[in-house]
Structures are given as structure tokens and as C-alpha cells.
PDB file of C-alpha atoms in Angstrom:
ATOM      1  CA  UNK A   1      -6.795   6.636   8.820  1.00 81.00           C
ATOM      2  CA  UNK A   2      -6.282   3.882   6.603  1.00 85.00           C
ATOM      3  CA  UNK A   3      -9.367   1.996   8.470  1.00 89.00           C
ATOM      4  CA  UNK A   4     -11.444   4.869   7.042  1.00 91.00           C
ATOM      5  CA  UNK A   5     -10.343   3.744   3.316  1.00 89.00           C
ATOM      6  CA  UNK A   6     -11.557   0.064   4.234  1.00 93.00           C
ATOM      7  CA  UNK A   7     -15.188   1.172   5.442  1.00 95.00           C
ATOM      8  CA  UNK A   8     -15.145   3.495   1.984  1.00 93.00           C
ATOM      9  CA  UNK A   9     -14.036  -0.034  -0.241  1.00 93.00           C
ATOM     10  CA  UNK A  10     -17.205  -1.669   1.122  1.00 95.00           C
ATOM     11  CA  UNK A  11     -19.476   0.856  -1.299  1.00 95.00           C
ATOM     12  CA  UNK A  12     -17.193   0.330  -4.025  1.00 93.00           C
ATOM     13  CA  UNK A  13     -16.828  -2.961  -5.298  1.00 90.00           C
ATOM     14  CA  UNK A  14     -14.341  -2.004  -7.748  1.00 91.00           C
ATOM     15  CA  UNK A  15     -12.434   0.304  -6.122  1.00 92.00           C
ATOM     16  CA  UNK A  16      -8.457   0.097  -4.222  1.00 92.00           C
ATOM     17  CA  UNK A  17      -6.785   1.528  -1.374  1.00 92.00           C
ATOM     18  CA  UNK A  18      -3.430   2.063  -2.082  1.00 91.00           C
ATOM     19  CA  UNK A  19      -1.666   2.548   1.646  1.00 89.00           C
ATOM     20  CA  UNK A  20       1.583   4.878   1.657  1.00 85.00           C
ATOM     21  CA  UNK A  21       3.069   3.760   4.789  1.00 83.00           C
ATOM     22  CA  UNK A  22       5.411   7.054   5.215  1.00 76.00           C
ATOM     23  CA  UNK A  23       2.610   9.908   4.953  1.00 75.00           C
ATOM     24  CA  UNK A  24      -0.574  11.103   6.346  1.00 71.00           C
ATOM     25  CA  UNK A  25      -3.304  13.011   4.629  1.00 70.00           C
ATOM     26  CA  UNK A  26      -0.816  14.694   2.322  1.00 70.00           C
ATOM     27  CA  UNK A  27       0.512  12.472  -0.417  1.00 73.00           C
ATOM     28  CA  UNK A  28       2.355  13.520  -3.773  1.00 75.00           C
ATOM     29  CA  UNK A  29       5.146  13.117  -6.001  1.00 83.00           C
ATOM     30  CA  UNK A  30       5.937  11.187  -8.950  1.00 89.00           C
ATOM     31  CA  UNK A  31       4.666   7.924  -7.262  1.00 90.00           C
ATOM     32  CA  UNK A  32       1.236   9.919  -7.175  1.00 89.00           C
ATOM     33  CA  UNK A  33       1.180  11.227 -10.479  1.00 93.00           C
ATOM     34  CA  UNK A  34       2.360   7.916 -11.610  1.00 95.00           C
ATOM     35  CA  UNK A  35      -0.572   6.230  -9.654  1.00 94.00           C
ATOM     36  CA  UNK A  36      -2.945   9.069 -11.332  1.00 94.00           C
ATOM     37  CA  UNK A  37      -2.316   8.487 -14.674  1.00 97.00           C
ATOM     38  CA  UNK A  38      -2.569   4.963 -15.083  1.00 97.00           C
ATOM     39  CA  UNK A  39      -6.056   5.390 -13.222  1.00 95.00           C
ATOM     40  CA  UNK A  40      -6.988   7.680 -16.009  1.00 96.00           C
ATOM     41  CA  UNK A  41      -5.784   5.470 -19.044  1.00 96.00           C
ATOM     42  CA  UNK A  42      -6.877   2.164 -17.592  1.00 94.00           C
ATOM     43  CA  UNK A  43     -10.404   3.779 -16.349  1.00 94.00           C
ATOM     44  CA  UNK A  44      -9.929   1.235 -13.279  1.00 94.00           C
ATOM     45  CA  UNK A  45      -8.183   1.142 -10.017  1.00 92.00           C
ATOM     46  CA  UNK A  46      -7.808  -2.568 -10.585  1.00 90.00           C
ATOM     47  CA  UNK A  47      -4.388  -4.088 -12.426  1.00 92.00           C
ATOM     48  CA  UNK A  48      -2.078  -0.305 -11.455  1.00 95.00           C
ATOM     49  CA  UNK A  49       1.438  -0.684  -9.939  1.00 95.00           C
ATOM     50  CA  UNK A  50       1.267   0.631  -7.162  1.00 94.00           C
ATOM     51  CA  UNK A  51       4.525  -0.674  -5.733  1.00 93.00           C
ATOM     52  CA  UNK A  52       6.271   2.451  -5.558  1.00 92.00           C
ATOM     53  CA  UNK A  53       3.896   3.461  -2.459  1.00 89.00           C
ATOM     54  CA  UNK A  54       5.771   1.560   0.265  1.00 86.00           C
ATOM     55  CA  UNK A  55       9.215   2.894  -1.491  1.00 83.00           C
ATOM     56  CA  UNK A  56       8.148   6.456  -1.398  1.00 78.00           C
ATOM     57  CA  UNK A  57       9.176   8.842   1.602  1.00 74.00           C
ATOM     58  CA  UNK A  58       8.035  12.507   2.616  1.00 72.00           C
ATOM     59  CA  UNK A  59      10.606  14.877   2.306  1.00 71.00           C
ATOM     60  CA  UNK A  60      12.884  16.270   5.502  1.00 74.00           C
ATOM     61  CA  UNK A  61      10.974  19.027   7.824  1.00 77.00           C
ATOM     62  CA  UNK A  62      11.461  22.175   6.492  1.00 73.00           C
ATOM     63  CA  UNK A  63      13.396  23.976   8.781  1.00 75.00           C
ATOM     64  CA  UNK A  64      13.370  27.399   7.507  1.00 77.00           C
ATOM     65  CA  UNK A  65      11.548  28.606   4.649  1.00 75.00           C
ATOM     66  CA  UNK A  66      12.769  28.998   1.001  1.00 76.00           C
ATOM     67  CA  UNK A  67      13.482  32.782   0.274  1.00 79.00           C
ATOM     68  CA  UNK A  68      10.960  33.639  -1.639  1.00 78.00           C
ATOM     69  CA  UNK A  69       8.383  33.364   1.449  1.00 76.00           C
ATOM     70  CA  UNK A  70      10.523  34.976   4.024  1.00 72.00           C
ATOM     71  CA  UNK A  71       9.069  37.989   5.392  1.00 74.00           C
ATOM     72  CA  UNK A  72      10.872  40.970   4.277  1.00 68.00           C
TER      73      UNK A  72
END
């Protein structure tokens, strides 16, 4: 929960929660990756754009499974 990330922040005075409003514990995509690489070439979570978080949406429910898992 994201109340968990706020009672983390207080041992890291540098450190950012970045909220995605339309997931849970599972987050990924090109927002992520995005997210991950400026971390990396800034060496801070301070100053990234992170305003593709509240734009970013989990895919549809799977409602069958792609063919290459089916059970055969």
C-alpha cells in the first residue's frame, strides 16, 4: 500500500515514491523502464518524469491463455 512507501521515505531522505494509481504490486511497461533508466543515468530519484505514472493502465484480464501455455 502506498502508505507503506511513505513510512519507507522517512529512512531515505533522498528517495521518491512514484504512485501508479491503476496497479498494485505488479508494475511494468515502458513507463517503468522509462522511470528505470533515468534513475540509473541521473544516480537520483530526485528531478525524473515521472508523469507517465498516472497515464499508464494495466492491460485487460486475460481471459484465456495465449497458445503457447495451453495444456495440450
Amino acid at each position: 500500500p502506498p502508505w507503506f512507501g511513505e513510512a519507507a521515505l522517512r529512512n531515505f531522505p533522498n528517495g521518491r515514491q512514484v504512485r501508479f494509481p491503476h496497479f498494485g504490486h505488479q508494475t511494468g511497461g515502458a513507463c517503468v523502464a522509462s522511470l528505470f533508466q533515468q534513475f540509473i543515468e541521473k544516480a537520483s530519484a530526485q528531478g525524473l518524469d515521472a508523469s507517465c505514472a498516472s497515464d499508464t493502465r494495466r492491460p485487460p484480464f486475460a481471459m484465456e491463455l495465449p497458445s503457447q501455455f495451453a495444456l495440450r
